[in-house]
Amino acid sequence: MTRERCSTDDELKTAGAGRQVLNDELTVINARLMDRVRELETANEVLDALLVGTEVPVLFVDPRLRVRRWTPATETLLRPGGGEPGCPLADLGWCLEDAGLVDEVALVLAGTPVVPREVRGDGGQWFLRRIRPYHSGTGQIDGAIITWTDITARKLTEAAQAGRDHALSRLTDALPVLISQVDASLCYRFNNAAYARWFGLDPAEIRGRPVVDVLGEEAFALVRPHMEQALAGSVCRFDAWLPYQGAGTRCCQIEYIPDRRDNGTVDGFFVLVIDITERRRNAEEIARLNAENRARAGELRAVFEAAPVGIYIGRDLECRNMDMNRAGAEILRLPEHSNPSLSGPDATALPFRVFHAGRELTTAELPMQVAAREGEPVHDFHEEIHFADGEVRHLIASAAPLRDETGEVGGCVGILADVTRATRAERRYRETLERLKLHVDKSPVASLEWAADTTLLRWSTAAERVFGWSEAEALRGSLRGLGLFPDEAREPFADMVGALVGGLVEHNQALHLNRRKDGETIWCEWHNSVLRDADGRLVSVLSLALDVSGQQALQTSLRRQAEQLTEADRRKDEFLSMLGHELRNPLAPVRNALDRLALGETDQTTLDWALGVIDRQTHHLERLVHDLLDVARITRGAIELKMARQDLGRLVREALEVVEHEARAREHTLALDLPPGAVAVRGDATRLVQVLSNVLHNAVKYTDRAGRIAVGLVADAGVARVTVADDGRGIPPESIPTLFEPFTQGPRSLARVEGGLGLGLTLVKNLVGLHGGSIDLHSDGVGQGTRVTLTFPLDAAPETDVGPGAAAGDDAPGEGRRVLIVDDSPDVVEAASELLRALGHEVSGGASGAEALEAVSRVRPDLILLDIGLPDIDGIEVARRLAERPERRAFRLVAVSGYGVSSLGEEAALFDAHLLKPVGVADLKRLLE
């Protein structure tokens, strides 16, 4: 027993010695581990110092594509406020053109290496961007490191060395010709954009590749002899049909030009290709690809901008310091870069409190603090944010702990989704449904729900109003059975139902002809939408039908108006052609008369002839211009009538005097039948004579030589009727309705023989209408003569002396006057001066407003004829300045212009009278008497 105890003691001593040895070894290992920890800490400090001090931008990204940290140099690549550590990589605001950065980082995190990429900065710098993964202790990818190396100097050097290629690229990209450069090994060294598009490849995919790989074996075999000829130093030009690989057979014009070095050796050749078969298809393909790219970019941009989720990152276990994104700041109504933590140093200044199930949460109960403390995620935690101003927001919170490499929790990430609208919408759901049903029933849009076999499931009150069947009647039948779609609309109806029930579309829209219960047909615009269950089976179809019969009628009216506008445009074109013809006609004899006078040696007969030609044709031109101006004034409502009691019989005689010379020249017989007494009407004498002379002029013009024209006047039943009947050429019945429209005449053969702009009857109709009268035109047809009847209301006022006729006046010259003529046209001043001097007046002239103002004090005129459009000071401003002078009452100021007095507006009061160019001798005499 003692021996066993001694043996046990020895074993214990041996075990104790072993433990001591093991303990010593552990102490040594622990010391080594501590040394290793200190080395790692030193290395980490060195690494931190290196990252802080390095001038190379470096950025660390975690597996969820969030920024862990960056070096200070990285901030030079970000726009001010472009982001901060902790935010998603996609949210950073770069000063770089690097659209594929996020996608390539995602590839690296997934284990797929990516090649370094050269990116360009907004300031023109160039960087070589590399993305490499870094691994955790277990060998898993724990994030990615992005570095940017400034290669601006290298790029500039490359640009200098490759200047010829860049210049060639800029030049050739601007050309529609396909251009490339091939080296002696028959590999591409350069190609322009058109060349790449032609083959449907990226330019980078072509450069460096053998020509045969791009063209294909068959096309390469056909062009290789020409390429070898170019490599031998000869320019080669040829046309050929070439079966290009992937591009189809193309007909091309090709030119190979040797590329010689300075020493004369051929280093390759340039290729010029003109595709004469596929240009349009290539352009359409490029446009389609660009549209797809823009659509994808728009979709991505919409996804990012529409995200309503707030993201918060706590950097410590207590979540005292938090960062948040823009959406998170908006949810909490805080500045974007503030600390939103309720356990942080600024908690007392935060303008909100957090509630759950009606109870305010303590800091320890908040989801992020719970997740960080317990190391477990929190999902779908409903909370309410109460703001100081009384606003309440409903949120769904989720949180998850953030762990370091050792698995220890070092912080937390939280997500807040603002569901305030959804919560409030849910509360109002039932009453909203009720209101919606009321609105649907009261709206003009018929709402009906039907099954796959068109059996009606719902029929709104509006449907009853639109289609006539009551809800009870409709729900006993179907769309087919009610007869909503007449026979002519059954095929479109079947197509609509087939597309919806067959699953070809989920919703469609169509215009259908429908029959009401009372048999009336109406046009309805149908909007249909399909409802399916979770298995994709059709539950029902909702149709909204709107009665658009009024719109359809409006569209028909608009089409009719468009046709009328087209016809008006056609008549306008004809009128412009007619106007050119009518203006040239009188100018030709005037030009001939002037040329004859210029030849000299003219006797009195020749002089009288020339003056007569010029006078007649000038009056003809005046009449054309006056007709145009009158139509314009009537159209604008700017024509002014000087209404007075008139003797219509006397005005008829004056109108006959206007056309008497022309009638005698044509040997017409004029038969006049007027009552012995005065026929009193109320009107403007000048305009009434214009109406009567227009009608008489047409009768004279469209009656063959030696014809008969009868003019009669009768007063009966409160109206006066003037009848002008001729036995002339007559009018086709179908032309009569359009003769009163502007620029419209009878058959062209007649109109062009006699001339005219087609404005006469338009003026007559409008002027007669302004006098309260009417016009009637009748003809039995071509060759049957024409009868025009003008009807005017008799003047019912007490009988007084009727006003003078339109031509009343005294042509006797008055005593000599001093006249000042101001016009920027020397010819106008000279011609008017000669005329006035011949009438015995003293005349001075001026060409500008300044000259007119200076001449008034010097000449002391009795009359000033002032042009409105002057080069320095317009005539209105001259009149305004003269009105301020004391001598203004000593002379008459007359405005002279090519526009009516209405164009002067309120400034017309500055003038004593207004004359329309050209001013005739009668007008001048009237002013000077």
mmCIF file of C-alpha atoms in Angstrom, residues 323-599:
data_model
loop_
_atom_site.group_PDB
_atom_site.id
_atom_site.type_symbol
_atom_site.label_atom_id
_atom_site.label_comp_id
_atom_site.label_asym_id
_atom_site.label_seq_id
_atom_site.Cartn_x
_atom_site.Cartn_y
_atom_site.Cartn_z
ATOM 1 C CA ASP A 323 -24.848 57.808 -40.318
ATOM 2 C CA MET A 324 -27.889 57.888 -42.619
ATOM 3 C CA ASN A 325 -28.698 58.323 -46.296
ATOM 4 C CA ARG A 326 -30.783 61.068 -47.857
ATOM 5 C CA ALA A 327 -34.047 59.119 -47.635
ATOM 6 C CA GLY A 328 -33.361 58.424 -43.957
ATOM 7 C CA ALA A 329 -32.824 62.104 -43.250
ATOM 8 C CA GLU A 330 -36.073 62.972 -45.017
ATOM 9 C CA ILE A 331 -37.996 60.393 -42.973
ATOM 10 C CA LEU A 332 -36.710 61.828 -39.679
ATOM 11 C CA ARG A 333 -36.848 65.442 -40.946
ATOM 12 C CA LEU A 334 -33.183 65.953 -40.105
ATOM 13 C CA PRO A 335 -30.223 67.443 -41.986
ATOM 14 C CA GLU A 336 -28.560 64.733 -44.029
ATOM 15 C CA HIS A 337 -25.234 64.713 -42.152
ATOM 16 C CA SER A 338 -26.592 64.939 -38.600
ATOM 17 C CA ASN A 339 -26.527 62.136 -35.981
ATOM 18 C CA PRO A 340 -30.059 60.641 -35.650
ATOM 19 C CA SER A 341 -29.244 58.371 -32.657
ATOM 20 C CA LEU A 342 -31.533 58.687 -29.619
ATOM 21 C CA SER A 343 -28.644 57.300 -27.540
ATOM 22 C CA GLY A 344 -26.130 59.720 -29.024
ATOM 23 C CA PRO A 345 -24.715 62.990 -27.727
ATOM 24 C CA ASP A 346 -27.326 65.073 -29.593
ATOM 25 C CA ALA A 347 -30.350 62.995 -28.539
ATOM 26 C CA THR A 348 -31.982 65.774 -26.500
ATOM 27 C CA ALA A 349 -31.995 68.078 -29.540
ATOM 28 C CA LEU A 350 -33.768 65.595 -31.805
ATOM 29 C CA PRO A 351 -37.322 66.762 -32.665
ATOM 30 C CA PHE A 352 -39.044 63.356 -32.414
ATOM 31 C CA ARG A 353 -39.946 60.475 -30.094
ATOM 32 C CA VAL A 354 -40.465 56.794 -30.961
ATOM 33 C CA PHE A 355 -43.620 54.862 -29.993
ATOM 34 C CA HIS A 356 -44.693 51.252 -30.371
ATOM 35 C CA ALA A 357 -48.222 49.983 -29.680
ATOM 36 C CA GLY A 358 -49.089 53.318 -28.090
ATOM 37 C CA ARG A 359 -46.098 53.352 -25.709
ATOM 38 C CA GLU A 360 -42.966 55.443 -25.975
ATOM 39 C CA LEU A 361 -39.866 53.279 -26.365
ATOM 40 C CA THR A 362 -36.798 53.666 -24.212
ATOM 41 C CA THR A 363 -33.431 53.926 -25.923
ATOM 42 C CA ALA A 364 -32.654 50.292 -25.063
ATOM 43 C CA GLU A 365 -35.861 49.139 -26.753
ATOM 44 C CA LEU A 366 -35.111 50.678 -30.112
ATOM 45 C CA PRO A 367 -34.620 48.073 -32.896
ATOM 46 C CA MET A 368 -31.032 48.990 -33.757
ATOM 47 C CA GLN A 369 -29.938 49.041 -30.108
ATOM 48 C CA VAL A 370 -31.655 45.676 -29.552
ATOM 49 C CA ALA A 371 -29.994 44.101 -32.598
ATOM 50 C CA ALA A 372 -26.575 45.442 -31.618
ATOM 51 C CA ARG A 373 -26.946 44.337 -27.987
ATOM 52 C CA GLU A 374 -28.392 40.887 -28.606
ATOM 53 C CA GLY A 375 -26.534 40.136 -31.834
ATOM 54 C CA GLU A 376 -29.730 39.065 -33.586
ATOM 55 C CA PRO A 377 -31.608 40.773 -36.407
ATOM 56 C CA VAL A 378 -34.937 42.519 -35.845
ATOM 57 C CA HIS A 379 -37.529 42.275 -38.616
ATOM 58 C CA ASP A 380 -40.691 44.228 -39.441
ATOM 59 C CA PHE A 381 -40.900 46.178 -36.203
ATOM 60 C CA HIS A 382 -43.780 48.668 -36.424
ATOM 61 C CA GLU A 383 -43.153 52.012 -34.795
ATOM 62 C CA GLU A 384 -44.507 55.548 -34.838
ATOM 63 C CA ILE A 385 -42.424 58.702 -34.969
ATOM 64 C CA HIS A 386 -44.055 61.630 -33.174
ATOM 65 C CA PHE A 387 -42.624 65.028 -34.120
ATOM 66 C CA ALA A 388 -42.727 68.142 -31.974
ATOM 67 C CA ASP A 389 -45.141 69.880 -34.367
ATOM 68 C CA GLY A 390 -47.695 67.071 -34.001
ATOM 69 C CA GLU A 391 -46.955 65.133 -37.187
ATOM 70 C CA VAL A 392 -46.971 61.342 -36.805
ATOM 71 C CA ARG A 393 -45.267 58.989 -39.252
ATOM 72 C CA HIS A 394 -45.764 55.216 -39.367
ATOM 73 C CA LEU A 395 -42.601 53.210 -40.019
ATOM 74 C CA ILE A 396 -41.501 49.595 -40.383
ATOM 75 C CA ALA A 397 -38.054 49.060 -38.902
ATOM 76 C CA SER A 398 -35.577 46.276 -39.491
ATOM 77 C CA ALA A 399 -32.092 45.985 -38.013
ATOM 78 C CA ALA A 400 -29.143 43.602 -38.150
ATOM 79 C CA PRO A 401 -25.863 43.546 -36.210
ATOM 80 C CA LEU A 402 -22.593 44.365 -37.924
ATOM 81 C CA ARG A 403 -19.796 41.932 -37.079
ATOM 82 C CA ASP A 404 -16.058 42.236 -37.512
ATOM 83 C CA GLU A 405 -13.667 39.556 -38.774
ATOM 84 C CA THR A 406 -13.808 37.728 -35.448
ATOM 85 C CA GLY A 407 -17.579 37.660 -35.407
ATOM 86 C CA GLU A 408 -17.863 40.241 -32.670
ATOM 87 C CA VAL A 409 -20.673 42.769 -32.964
ATOM 88 C CA GLY A 410 -19.265 46.224 -33.530
ATOM 89 C CA GLY A 411 -22.292 48.126 -34.689
ATOM 90 C CA CYS A 412 -25.635 47.817 -36.406
ATOM 91 C CA VAL A 413 -27.427 48.648 -39.646
ATOM 92 C CA GLY A 414 -31.061 49.646 -39.659
ATOM 93 C CA ILE A 415 -33.695 50.262 -42.306
ATOM 94 C CA LEU A 416 -36.793 52.410 -41.944
ATOM 95 C CA ALA A 417 -39.606 52.224 -44.474
ATOM 96 C CA ASP A 418 -42.139 55.034 -44.275
ATOM 97 C CA VAL A 419 -45.561 53.386 -44.506
ATOM 98 C CA THR A 420 -47.522 56.401 -43.310
ATOM 99 C CA ARG A 421 -49.498 56.661 -46.502
ATOM 100 C CA ALA A 422 -50.220 52.946 -46.601
ATOM 101 C CA THR A 423 -51.362 52.938 -42.970
ATOM 102 C CA ARG A 424 -53.603 55.906 -43.460
ATOM 103 C CA ALA A 425 -54.879 54.442 -46.701
ATOM 104 C CA GLU A 426 -55.725 51.207 -44.920
ATOM 105 C CA ARG A 427 -57.719 53.120 -42.324
ATOM 106 C CA ARG A 428 -59.668 54.877 -45.007
ATOM 107 C CA TYR A 429 -60.052 51.798 -47.164
ATOM 108 C CA ARG A 430 -63.680 51.005 -46.538
ATOM 109 C CA GLU A 431 -64.977 54.539 -46.760
ATOM 110 C CA THR A 432 -62.855 55.069 -49.870
ATOM 111 C CA LEU A 433 -64.466 52.059 -51.494
ATOM 112 C CA GLU A 434 -67.881 53.435 -50.704
ATOM 113 C CA ARG A 435 -67.004 56.850 -52.049
ATOM 114 C CA LEU A 436 -65.449 55.281 -55.137
ATOM 115 C CA LYS A 437 -68.648 53.355 -55.821
ATOM 116 C CA LEU A 438 -70.662 56.566 -55.498
ATOM 117 C CA HIS A 439 -68.274 58.413 -57.799
ATOM 118 C CA VAL A 440 -68.337 55.622 -60.365
ATOM 119 C CA ASP A 441 -72.119 55.581 -60.316
ATOM 120 C CA LYS A 442 -72.311 59.365 -60.712
ATOM 121 C CA SER A 443 -69.597 59.709 -63.338
ATOM 122 C CA PRO A 444 -70.349 59.744 -67.068
ATOM 123 C CA VAL A 445 -68.170 56.644 -67.494
ATOM 124 C CA ALA A 446 -70.114 53.391 -67.626
ATOM 125 C CA SER A 447 -68.533 50.693 -65.449
ATOM 126 C CA LEU A 448 -69.320 47.037 -66.106
ATOM 127 C CA GLU A 449 -67.671 43.795 -64.995
ATOM 128 C CA TRP A 450 -68.024 40.587 -66.985
ATOM 129 C CA ALA A 451 -66.800 36.986 -66.999
ATOM 130 C CA ALA A 452 -64.919 35.027 -69.652
ATOM 131 C CA ASP A 453 -68.200 34.044 -71.351
ATOM 132 C CA THR A 454 -69.234 37.762 -71.330
ATOM 133 C CA THR A 455 -71.823 37.162 -68.586
ATOM 134 C CA LEU A 456 -72.338 40.471 -66.801
ATOM 135 C CA LEU A 457 -71.328 40.548 -63.129
ATOM 136 C CA ARG A 458 -71.719 44.257 -62.370
ATOM 137 C CA TRP A 459 -73.574 47.094 -64.088
ATOM 138 C CA SER A 460 -73.132 50.641 -62.753
ATOM 139 C CA THR A 461 -75.728 53.389 -62.639
ATOM 140 C CA ALA A 462 -73.706 55.257 -65.258
ATOM 141 C CA ALA A 463 -73.933 52.179 -67.522
ATOM 142 C CA GLU A 464 -77.707 52.365 -67.208
ATOM 143 C CA ARG A 465 -77.613 56.028 -68.251
ATOM 144 C CA VAL A 466 -75.264 55.399 -71.188
ATOM 145 C CA PHE A 467 -76.766 52.199 -72.597
ATOM 146 C CA GLY A 468 -80.364 52.271 -71.313
ATOM 147 C CA TRP A 469 -80.646 48.835 -69.629
ATOM 148 C CA SER A 470 -81.263 48.781 -65.876
ATOM 149 C CA GLU A 471 -78.938 46.845 -63.581
ATOM 150 C CA ALA A 472 -81.524 44.093 -63.098
ATOM 151 C CA GLU A 473 -82.001 43.712 -66.868
ATOM 152 C CA ALA A 474 -78.274 43.732 -67.605
ATOM 153 C CA LEU A 475 -77.272 41.207 -64.932
ATOM 154 C CA ARG A 476 -79.707 38.648 -66.400
ATOM 155 C CA GLY A 477 -77.780 38.614 -69.661
ATOM 156 C CA SER A 478 -74.350 39.093 -71.236
ATOM 157 C CA LEU A 479 -72.530 41.522 -73.457
ATOM 158 C CA ARG A 480 -73.416 39.361 -76.436
ATOM 159 C CA GLY A 481 -77.026 38.809 -75.385
ATOM 160 C CA LEU A 482 -77.893 42.459 -74.742
ATOM 161 C CA GLY A 483 -77.031 43.422 -78.315
ATOM 162 C CA LEU A 484 -74.659 46.191 -77.235
ATOM 163 C CA PHE A 485 -72.620 45.609 -80.374
ATOM 164 C CA PRO A 486 -74.513 45.818 -83.706
ATOM 165 C CA ASP A 487 -73.677 43.498 -86.566
ATOM 166 C CA GLU A 488 -71.108 45.845 -88.115
ATOM 167 C CA ALA A 489 -69.231 45.995 -84.780
ATOM 168 C CA ARG A 490 -69.315 42.295 -83.859
ATOM 169 C CA GLU A 491 -65.935 41.457 -85.367
ATOM 170 C CA PRO A 492 -64.025 44.160 -83.413
ATOM 171 C CA PHE A 493 -65.968 43.092 -80.298
ATOM 172 C CA ALA A 494 -64.921 39.458 -80.796
ATOM 173 C CA ASP A 495 -61.287 40.516 -81.252
ATOM 174 C CA MET A 496 -61.423 42.543 -78.029
ATOM 175 C CA VAL A 497 -62.901 39.665 -76.012
ATOM 176 C CA GLY A 498 -60.549 37.107 -77.541
ATOM 177 C CA ALA A 499 -57.438 39.120 -76.735
ATOM 178 C CA LEU A 500 -58.486 39.642 -73.106
ATOM 179 C CA VAL A 501 -59.802 36.159 -72.357
ATOM 180 C CA GLY A 502 -57.037 34.433 -74.298
ATOM 181 C CA GLY A 503 -54.332 36.167 -72.275
ATOM 182 C CA LEU A 504 -52.832 38.042 -75.229
ATOM 183 C CA VAL A 505 -53.178 41.333 -73.347
ATOM 184 C CA GLU A 506 -53.955 42.333 -69.786
ATOM 185 C CA HIS A 507 -55.656 45.554 -70.797
ATOM 186 C CA ASN A 508 -56.650 47.222 -74.040
ATOM 187 C CA GLN A 509 -58.458 50.247 -75.382
ATOM 188 C CA ALA A 510 -60.674 50.561 -78.426
ATOM 189 C CA LEU A 511 -63.395 52.690 -79.989
ATOM 190 C CA HIS A 512 -66.618 50.748 -80.639
ATOM 191 C CA LEU A 513 -69.996 51.463 -82.178
ATOM 192 C CA ASN A 514 -72.667 50.481 -79.612
ATOM 193 C CA ARG A 515 -76.449 50.161 -79.726
ATOM 194 C CA ARG A 516 -78.541 51.449 -76.826
ATOM 195 C CA LYS A 517 -81.653 49.744 -75.554
ATOM 196 C CA ASP A 518 -83.800 52.263 -77.477
ATOM 197 C CA GLY A 519 -82.000 51.351 -80.720
ATOM 198 C CA GLU A 520 -79.896 54.535 -80.956
ATOM 199 C CA THR A 521 -76.271 53.934 -81.973
ATOM 200 C CA ILE A 522 -73.505 55.763 -80.131
ATOM 201 C CA TRP A 523 -69.717 55.744 -80.231
ATOM 202 C CA CYS A 524 -68.034 54.658 -76.985
ATOM 203 C CA GLU A 525 -64.388 54.484 -76.003
ATOM 204 C CA TRP A 526 -63.816 51.202 -74.104
ATOM 205 C CA HIS A 527 -60.977 50.680 -71.604
ATOM 206 C CA ASN A 528 -60.685 47.055 -70.486
ATOM 207 C CA SER A 529 -58.570 45.479 -67.733
ATOM 208 C CA VAL A 530 -58.228 41.785 -66.782
ATOM 209 C CA LEU A 531 -58.189 40.486 -63.165
ATOM 210 C CA ARG A 532 -56.554 37.078 -62.658
ATOM 211 C CA ASP A 533 -56.084 34.865 -59.593
ATOM 212 C CA ALA A 534 -52.766 33.622 -58.204
ATOM 213 C CA ASP A 535 -52.747 30.746 -60.722
ATOM 214 C CA GLY A 536 -53.274 33.073 -63.670
ATOM 215 C CA ARG A 537 -56.894 32.133 -64.258
ATOM 216 C CA LEU A 538 -59.210 34.905 -65.390
ATOM 217 C CA VAL A 539 -61.495 36.130 -62.614
ATOM 218 C CA SER A 540 -63.268 38.931 -64.473
ATOM 219 C CA VAL A 541 -62.832 41.821 -66.879
ATOM 220 C CA LEU A 542 -63.535 45.411 -65.877
ATOM 221 C CA SER A 543 -64.675 47.665 -68.708
ATOM 222 C CA LEU A 544 -65.040 51.418 -68.586
ATOM 223 C CA ALA A 545 -67.041 52.866 -71.471
ATOM 224 C CA LEU A 546 -67.310 56.583 -72.223
ATOM 225 C CA ASP A 547 -69.808 57.999 -74.710
ATOM 226 C CA VAL A 548 -67.651 59.961 -77.194
ATOM 227 C CA SER A 549 -70.286 60.515 -79.847
ATOM 228 C CA GLY A 550 -69.845 64.263 -79.436
ATOM 229 C CA GLN A 551 -66.084 63.961 -79.909
ATOM 230 C CA GLN A 552 -66.595 61.825 -82.996
ATOM 231 C CA ALA A 553 -68.904 64.460 -84.429
ATOM 232 C CA LEU A 554 -66.294 67.081 -83.570
ATOM 233 C CA GLN A 555 -63.595 65.083 -85.341
ATOM 234 C CA THR A 556 -65.835 64.815 -88.382
ATOM 235 C CA SER A 557 -66.321 68.575 -88.233
ATOM 236 C CA LEU A 558 -62.572 69.104 -87.877
ATOM 237 C CA ARG A 559 -61.927 66.916 -90.916
ATOM 238 C CA ARG A 560 -64.462 68.966 -92.839
ATOM 239 C CA GLN A 561 -62.780 72.172 -91.693
ATOM 240 C CA ALA A 562 -59.399 70.766 -92.713
ATOM 241 C CA GLU A 563 -60.778 70.110 -96.177
ATOM 242 C CA GLN A 564 -62.120 73.669 -96.269
ATOM 243 C CA LEU A 565 -58.741 75.018 -95.193
ATOM 244 C CA THR A 566 -57.089 72.979 -97.920
ATOM 245 C CA GLU A 567 -59.484 74.474 -100.438
ATOM 246 C CA ALA A 568 -58.812 77.968 -99.043
ATOM 247 C CA ASP A 569 -55.082 77.346 -99.354
ATOM 248 C CA ARG A 570 -55.563 76.275 -102.948
ATOM 249 C CA ARG A 571 -57.557 79.433 -103.681
ATOM 250 C CA LYS A 572 -54.861 81.499 -101.947
ATOM 251 C CA ASP A 573 -52.203 79.999 -104.239
ATOM 252 C CA GLU A 574 -54.377 80.714 -107.249
ATOM 253 C CA PHE A 575 -54.913 84.261 -105.981
ATOM 254 C CA LEU A 576 -51.170 84.917 -105.613
ATOM 255 C CA SER A 577 -50.645 83.739 -109.162
ATOM 256 C CA MET A 578 -53.599 85.875 -110.276
ATOM 257 C CA LEU A 579 -52.282 88.904 -108.360
ATOM 258 C CA GLY A 580 -48.907 88.681 -110.079
ATOM 259 C CA HIS A 581 -50.673 88.519 -113.431
ATOM 260 C CA GLU A 582 -52.993 91.442 -112.652
ATOM 261 C CA LEU A 583 -50.155 93.658 -111.387
ATOM 262 C CA ARG A 584 -48.028 92.967 -114.464
ATOM 263 C CA ASN A 585 -50.864 93.701 -116.895
ATOM 264 C CA PRO A 586 -51.124 97.465 -116.147
ATOM 265 C CA LEU A 587 -47.370 97.811 -115.655
ATOM 266 C CA ALA A 588 -46.662 96.602 -119.198
ATOM 267 C CA PRO A 589 -48.468 99.460 -121.035
ATOM 268 C CA VAL A 590 -47.131 101.989 -118.475
ATOM 269 C CA ARG A 591 -43.617 100.755 -119.159
ATOM 270 C CA ASN A 592 -44.233 100.943 -122.930
ATOM 271 C CA ALA A 593 -45.629 104.486 -122.685
ATOM 272 C CA LEU A 594 -42.651 105.665 -120.616
ATOM 273 C CA ASP A 595 -40.222 104.016 -123.054
ATOM 274 C CA ARG A 596 -41.988 105.777 -125.948
ATOM 275 C CA LEU A 597 -41.682 109.150 -124.185
ATOM 276 C CA ALA A 598 -38.020 108.451 -123.492
ATOM 277 C CA LEU A 599 -37.371 108.116 -127.216
#
